[in-house]
Short mmCIF file of N, CA and C in Angstrom, two decimals:
data_model
loop_
_atom_site.label_atom_id
_atom_site.label_comp_id
_atom_site.label_asym_id
_atom_site.label_seq_id
_atom_site.Cartn_x
_atom_site.Cartn_y
_atom_site.Cartn_z
N ILE A 1 -2.90 -20.40 -2.60
CA ILE A 1 -1.30 -19.56 -0.97
C ILE A 1 -1.12 -18.93 -0.79
N PHE A 2 -1.17 -18.48 -0.43
CA PHE A 2 -0.33 -16.93 -0.07
C PHE A 2 0.48 -17.25 1.07
N ASP A 3 1.31 -17.29 1.19
CA ASP A 3 2.48 -17.22 1.92
C ASP A 3 3.91 -16.40 2.44
N PRO A 4 3.72 -14.97 3.22
CA PRO A 4 4.09 -13.89 3.04
C PRO A 4 5.68 -13.70 3.22
N VAL A 5 5.71 -15.11 4.03
CA VAL A 5 7.39 -15.01 4.25
C VAL A 5 7.98 -15.71 3.30
N ASN A 6 7.67 -16.29 2.44
CA ASN A 6 8.48 -17.02 1.23
C ASN A 6 8.75 -15.63 -0.03
N LEU A 7 7.88 -14.80 0.35
CA LEU A 7 8.19 -13.56 -0.49
C LEU A 7 9.57 -13.10 -0.17
N LEU A 8 10.17 -12.95 0.98
CA LEU A 8 11.39 -12.38 1.52
C LEU A 8 12.68 -13.01 1.36
N SER A 9 13.32 -12.56 1.42
CA SER A 9 15.00 -12.71 1.20
C SER A 9 15.86 -12.04 1.79
N ARG A 10 16.95 -12.17 2.44
CA ARG A 10 17.99 -11.34 3.47
C ARG A 10 17.84 -9.97 2.42
N ASP A 11 17.80 -10.18 0.98
CA ASP A 11 17.87 -8.82 0.78
C ASP A 11 16.43 -7.92 0.74
N ASN A 12 15.47 -7.99 1.22
CA ASN A 12 14.40 -7.67 1.05
C ASN A 12 13.68 -7.81 2.50
N ALA A 13 14.24 -8.54 3.61
CA ALA A 13 13.07 -8.33 4.55
C ALA A 13 12.93 -7.25 5.08
N ASP A 14 14.16 -6.00 4.67
CA ASP A 14 13.86 -4.66 5.59
C ASP A 14 12.45 -3.76 4.38
N GLU A 15 12.43 -4.04 3.99
CA GLU A 15 11.72 -3.86 3.06
C GLU A 15 10.04 -4.54 2.94
N ARG A 16 9.64 -5.47 4.10
CA ARG A 16 8.51 -6.69 3.88
C ARG A 16 7.68 -6.08 3.63
N GLU A 17 6.89 -4.64 4.62
CA GLU A 17 5.37 -4.06 4.42
C GLU A 17 5.58 -3.72 2.74
N ARG A 18 5.97 -3.57 2.36
CA ARG A 18 5.94 -2.68 1.26
C ARG A 18 6.17 -4.42 -0.23
N VAL A 19 7.17 -5.08 0.07
CA VAL A 19 6.99 -6.43 -0.99
C VAL A 19 5.20 -7.19 -0.55
N ILE A 20 5.23 -7.36 0.77
CA ILE A 20 4.43 -8.49 1.00
C ILE A 20 2.84 -7.42 0.72
N GLY A 21 2.99 -6.54 1.19
CA GLY A 21 1.78 -4.84 0.49
C GLY A 21 1.32 -5.01 -1.00
N GLU A 22 2.67 -4.85 -1.83
CA GLU A 22 2.68 -5.23 -3.36
C GLU A 22 2.12 -6.29 -3.43
N ALA A 23 2.65 -7.50 -3.00
CA ALA A 23 1.76 -8.89 -3.25
C ALA A 23 0.67 -9.15 -2.92
N MET A 24 0.65 -8.51 -2.03
CA MET A 24 -1.43 -8.39 -1.27
C MET A 24 -2.01 -7.73 -2.37
N GLU A 25 -1.25 -6.71 -3.64
CA GLU A 25 -2.91 -6.35 -4.09
C GLU A 25 -2.53 -6.62 -5.46
N ILE A 26 -1.73 -7.33 -5.67
CA ILE A 26 -1.85 -7.51 -7.10
C ILE A 26 -2.70 -9.00 -6.67
N LEU A 27 -2.36 -9.89 -5.94
CA LEU A 27 -3.05 -11.23 -5.91
C LEU A 27 -4.09 -10.86 -4.91
N ALA A 28 -4.80 -10.11 -4.81
CA ALA A 28 -6.03 -10.26 -3.82
C ALA A 28 -6.83 -10.67 -3.90
N ASP A 29 -7.45 -11.18 -5.34
CA ASP A 29 -8.30 -12.07 -6.29
C ASP A 29 -8.16 -12.98 -5.63
N ASP A 30 -6.72 -13.28 -6.10
CA ASP A 30 -5.75 -14.94 -5.90
C ASP A 30 -5.96 -15.72 -5.03
N ILE A 31 -6.41 -15.33 -3.81
CA ILE A 31 -5.36 -15.36 -2.35
C ILE A 31 -6.85 -16.60 -1.99
N ALA A 32 -7.34 -17.91 -2.06
CA ALA A 32 -7.72 -18.36 -1.46
C ALA A 32 -7.41 -19.34 -0.36
N MET A 33 -6.07 -19.30 0.46
CA MET A 33 -5.73 -19.16 1.51
C MET A 33 -4.19 -18.82 1.62
N VAL A 34 -3.95 -18.71 3.31
CA VAL A 34 -2.67 -18.03 3.81
C VAL A 34 -1.61 -19.55 4.56
N HIS A 35 -0.64 -18.85 4.27
CA HIS A 35 0.15 -19.46 5.19
C HIS A 35 0.76 -18.67 6.58
N ILE A 36 0.67 -18.89 6.98
CA ILE A 36 0.74 -18.23 8.50
C ILE A 36 2.27 -19.09 9.26
N LYS A 37 3.58 -18.38 8.82
CA LYS A 37 4.76 -18.27 10.37
C LYS A 37 5.29 -16.95 10.19
N ASP A 38 6.59 -17.06 10.77
CA ASP A 38 7.37 -15.60 11.16
C ASP A 38 8.82 -15.93 10.33
N PHE A 39 9.74 -15.28 10.52
CA PHE A 39 10.86 -15.09 10.36
C PHE A 39 12.06 -14.40 11.24
N ALA A 40 13.55 -15.16 11.59
CA ALA A 40 13.97 -14.39 11.78
C ALA A 40 15.13 -14.45 11.03
N ARG A 41 16.46 -13.37 11.66
CA ARG A 41 17.51 -13.81 10.64
C ARG A 41 19.07 -14.35 11.82
N ARG A 42 19.56 -15.64 10.74
CA ARG A 42 20.05 -16.23 11.33
C ARG A 42 21.24 -16.55 10.53
N ASP A 43 22.90 -16.00 11.06
CA ASP A 43 23.85 -16.18 9.59
C ASP A 43 23.89 -15.79 8.87
N GLY A 44 23.12 -14.26 8.93
CA GLY A 44 22.77 -13.50 7.39
C GLY A 44 21.96 -14.46 6.57
N ALA A 45 20.89 -15.60 7.23
CA ALA A 45 19.82 -16.07 6.31
C ALA A 45 18.61 -15.73 6.81
N LEU A 46 17.49 -16.32 6.58
CA LEU A 46 16.42 -15.42 6.73
C LEU A 46 16.05 -17.30 6.77
N VAL A 47 15.50 -17.79 8.21
CA VAL A 47 14.33 -18.82 9.08
C VAL A 47 13.77 -18.62 9.65
N SER A 48 12.27 -19.58 8.46
CA SER A 48 10.85 -19.47 8.97
C SER A 48 10.88 -19.89 10.84
N VAL A 49 10.30 -19.52 11.24
CA VAL A 49 10.03 -19.49 12.92
C VAL A 49 8.08 -19.32 13.28
N ALA A 50 7.86 -20.14 14.11
CA ALA A 50 6.80 -19.81 14.57
C ALA A 50 6.26 -18.31 14.37
N ALA A 51 4.61 -18.27 14.42
CA ALA A 51 4.30 -16.34 14.72
C ALA A 51 4.63 -15.85 15.42
N GLY A 52 4.85 -14.98 15.61
CA GLY A 52 4.87 -13.84 16.66
C GLY A 52 5.98 -14.15 17.73
N THR A 53 7.08 -15.03 16.74
CA THR A 53 8.56 -15.16 17.53
C THR A 53 9.68 -14.71 16.54
N GLY A 54 9.15 -13.71 15.93
CA GLY A 54 10.26 -13.06 14.98
C GLY A 54 9.92 -12.16 14.68
N GLU A 55 9.95 -11.62 13.47
CA GLU A 55 10.20 -10.29 12.97
C GLU A 55 9.02 -9.59 12.06
N MET A 56 8.47 -10.47 11.85
CA MET A 56 7.32 -10.27 11.36
C MET A 56 6.28 -9.14 11.30
N ASP A 57 5.81 -8.07 11.04
CA ASP A 57 4.51 -7.22 11.72
C ASP A 57 3.27 -7.77 10.69
N TYR A 58 2.43 -8.63 11.44
CA TYR A 58 0.74 -8.87 11.31
C TYR A 58 -0.12 -7.84 10.85
N ARG A 59 -0.04 -6.51 11.64
CA ARG A 59 -0.57 -5.93 11.54
C ARG A 59 -1.32 -5.47 9.88
N PRO A 60 -0.57 -5.13 9.12
CA PRO A 60 -1.22 -4.76 7.80
C PRO A 60 -1.87 -5.60 7.10
N ILE A 61 -1.47 -7.39 7.38
CA ILE A 61 -1.08 -9.16 6.69
C ILE A 61 -2.73 -9.15 7.06
N LEU A 62 -3.13 -9.02 8.27
CA LEU A 62 -4.19 -9.06 9.05
C LEU A 62 -5.19 -7.95 9.22
N ARG A 63 -4.79 -6.77 8.60
CA ARG A 63 -5.98 -6.01 8.09
C ARG A 63 -6.51 -6.07 6.98
N PHE A 64 -5.88 -6.86 5.89
CA PHE A 64 -5.47 -6.86 4.30
C PHE A 64 -6.71 -8.09 4.77
N LEU A 65 -6.39 -9.16 5.15
CA LEU A 65 -7.08 -10.30 5.18
C LEU A 65 -8.61 -10.12 6.12
N LYS A 66 -8.67 -9.20 6.63
CA LYS A 66 -10.26 -8.74 7.53
C LYS A 66 -10.94 -8.24 6.98
N ALA A 67 -10.39 -7.13 6.24
CA ALA A 67 -10.85 -5.80 4.98
C ALA A 67 -11.74 -7.15 3.62
N ARG A 68 -10.67 -7.61 3.13
CA ARG A 68 -11.06 -8.43 1.70
C ARG A 68 -11.10 -9.67 1.54
N LYS A 69 -10.32 -10.24 2.39
CA LYS A 69 -10.79 -11.75 2.67
C LYS A 69 -11.22 -12.60 4.48
N PRO A 70 -12.89 -11.71 4.75
CA PRO A 70 -12.79 -12.01 5.90
C PRO A 70 -13.20 -14.35 6.32
N TYR A 71 -13.16 -14.56 5.56
CA TYR A 71 -13.40 -15.77 5.90
C TYR A 71 -12.43 -17.12 5.19
N ILE A 72 -11.16 -16.44 4.67
CA ILE A 72 -10.52 -17.18 4.44
C ILE A 72 -9.22 -18.24 5.77
N GLN A 73 -9.29 -18.90 5.03
CA GLN A 73 -8.53 -20.19 5.68
C GLN A 73 -6.67 -20.20 5.94
N ALA A 74 -5.97 -19.66 6.81
CA ALA A 74 -5.31 -20.39 7.06
C ALA A 74 -4.79 -21.04 8.66
N THR A 75 -3.70 -21.05 7.45
CA THR A 75 -2.87 -22.61 8.82
C THR A 75 -1.39 -21.95 9.30
N LEU A 76 -0.66 -22.63 10.35
CA LEU A 76 -0.04 -21.94 11.36
C LEU A 76 1.23 -22.80 10.17
N GLU A 77 2.10 -22.33 10.13
CA GLU A 77 3.44 -23.14 9.66
C GLU A 77 4.62 -22.57 10.91
N ASN A 78 5.20 -24.04 10.58
CA ASN A 78 6.66 -23.98 11.73
C ASN A 78 6.65 -23.96 13.16
N THR A 79 5.57 -24.23 13.40
CA THR A 79 4.86 -24.69 15.24
C THR A 79 5.04 -26.17 16.26
N SER A 80 5.87 -25.98 17.18
CA SER A 80 5.55 -27.01 17.59
C SER A 80 4.39 -27.40 19.08
N ASN A 81 4.77 -28.29 19.12
CA ASN A 81 3.39 -28.75 20.52
C ASN A 81 3.59 -27.89 21.98
N ASP A 82 4.66 -26.90 21.43
CA ASP A 82 4.97 -25.69 22.32
C ASP A 82 4.63 -24.61 22.68
N ASN A 83 4.18 -24.40 21.39
CA ASN A 83 4.22 -23.01 20.44
C ASN A 83 2.91 -22.68 19.98
N ALA A 84 2.66 -23.83 19.77
CA ALA A 84 1.42 -23.04 18.27
C ALA A 84 0.10 -23.00 18.79
N VAL A 85 0.03 -22.57 20.17
CA VAL A 85 -1.07 -22.32 21.15
C VAL A 85 -1.00 -20.17 20.69
N SER A 86 0.26 -20.59 21.47
CA SER A 86 0.68 -19.24 21.59
C SER A 86 0.57 -19.04 20.09
N SER A 87 0.38 -18.78 19.58
CA SER A 87 0.79 -18.84 17.87
C SER A 87 -0.37 -18.19 17.53
N ARG A 88 -1.20 -18.91 17.63
CA ARG A 88 -2.38 -18.89 17.85
C ARG A 88 -3.39 -17.94 18.30
N LYS A 89 -3.15 -17.46 19.49
CA LYS A 89 -3.93 -16.63 20.29
C LYS A 89 -2.91 -15.27 20.00
N PHE A 90 -1.61 -15.10 19.87
CA PHE A 90 -0.76 -13.77 19.61
C PHE A 90 -1.45 -13.54 18.07
N LEU A 91 -2.03 -14.82 16.74
CA LEU A 91 -2.70 -13.84 15.76
C LEU A 91 -3.62 -13.42 15.93
N GLN A 92 -4.50 -14.01 17.07
CA GLN A 92 -6.06 -14.11 17.01
C GLN A 92 -6.01 -12.45 17.80
N ASN A 93 -5.62 -12.34 18.48
CA ASN A 93 -5.34 -10.88 19.78
C ASN A 93 -5.69 -9.84 18.53
N LEU A 94 -4.65 -10.10 17.69
CA LEU A 94 -3.95 -9.05 16.37
C LEU A 94 -5.74 -8.74 15.75
N TYR A 95 -6.00 -9.58 15.27
CA TYR A 95 -6.75 -10.03 14.29
C TYR A 95 -8.25 -9.20 15.03
N GLU A 96 -8.26 -9.15 15.97
CA GLU A 96 -9.51 -8.85 16.70
C GLU A 96 -9.72 -7.46 17.17
N ILE A 97 -8.13 -6.54 17.18
CA ILE A 97 -7.99 -5.41 16.88
C ILE A 97 -8.51 -4.61 15.75
N PHE A 98 -9.26 -5.34 14.68
CA PHE A 98 -9.06 -4.02 13.47
C PHE A 98 -10.63 -4.38 13.51
#
């Protein structure tokens, strides 16, 4: 299960495209499912939040998934009844661009 935000810390969050990109290339054949969430910086720490409500740029991740894992299952994490639908729509709209 590939969870891109779990690869990040406050020390590497500014390099997230490189960190996540390298992980996707190294783990590509073994990625069977994706956990999608976002992150925000609060009080010097990274906090998991619903997709589309934080700092993640999902374009590289979704581009990779569409090209290399088009039928992969994904779960939305850190959502609530108030933001689950908007998170899904946000991701779906980005995915359809590629």
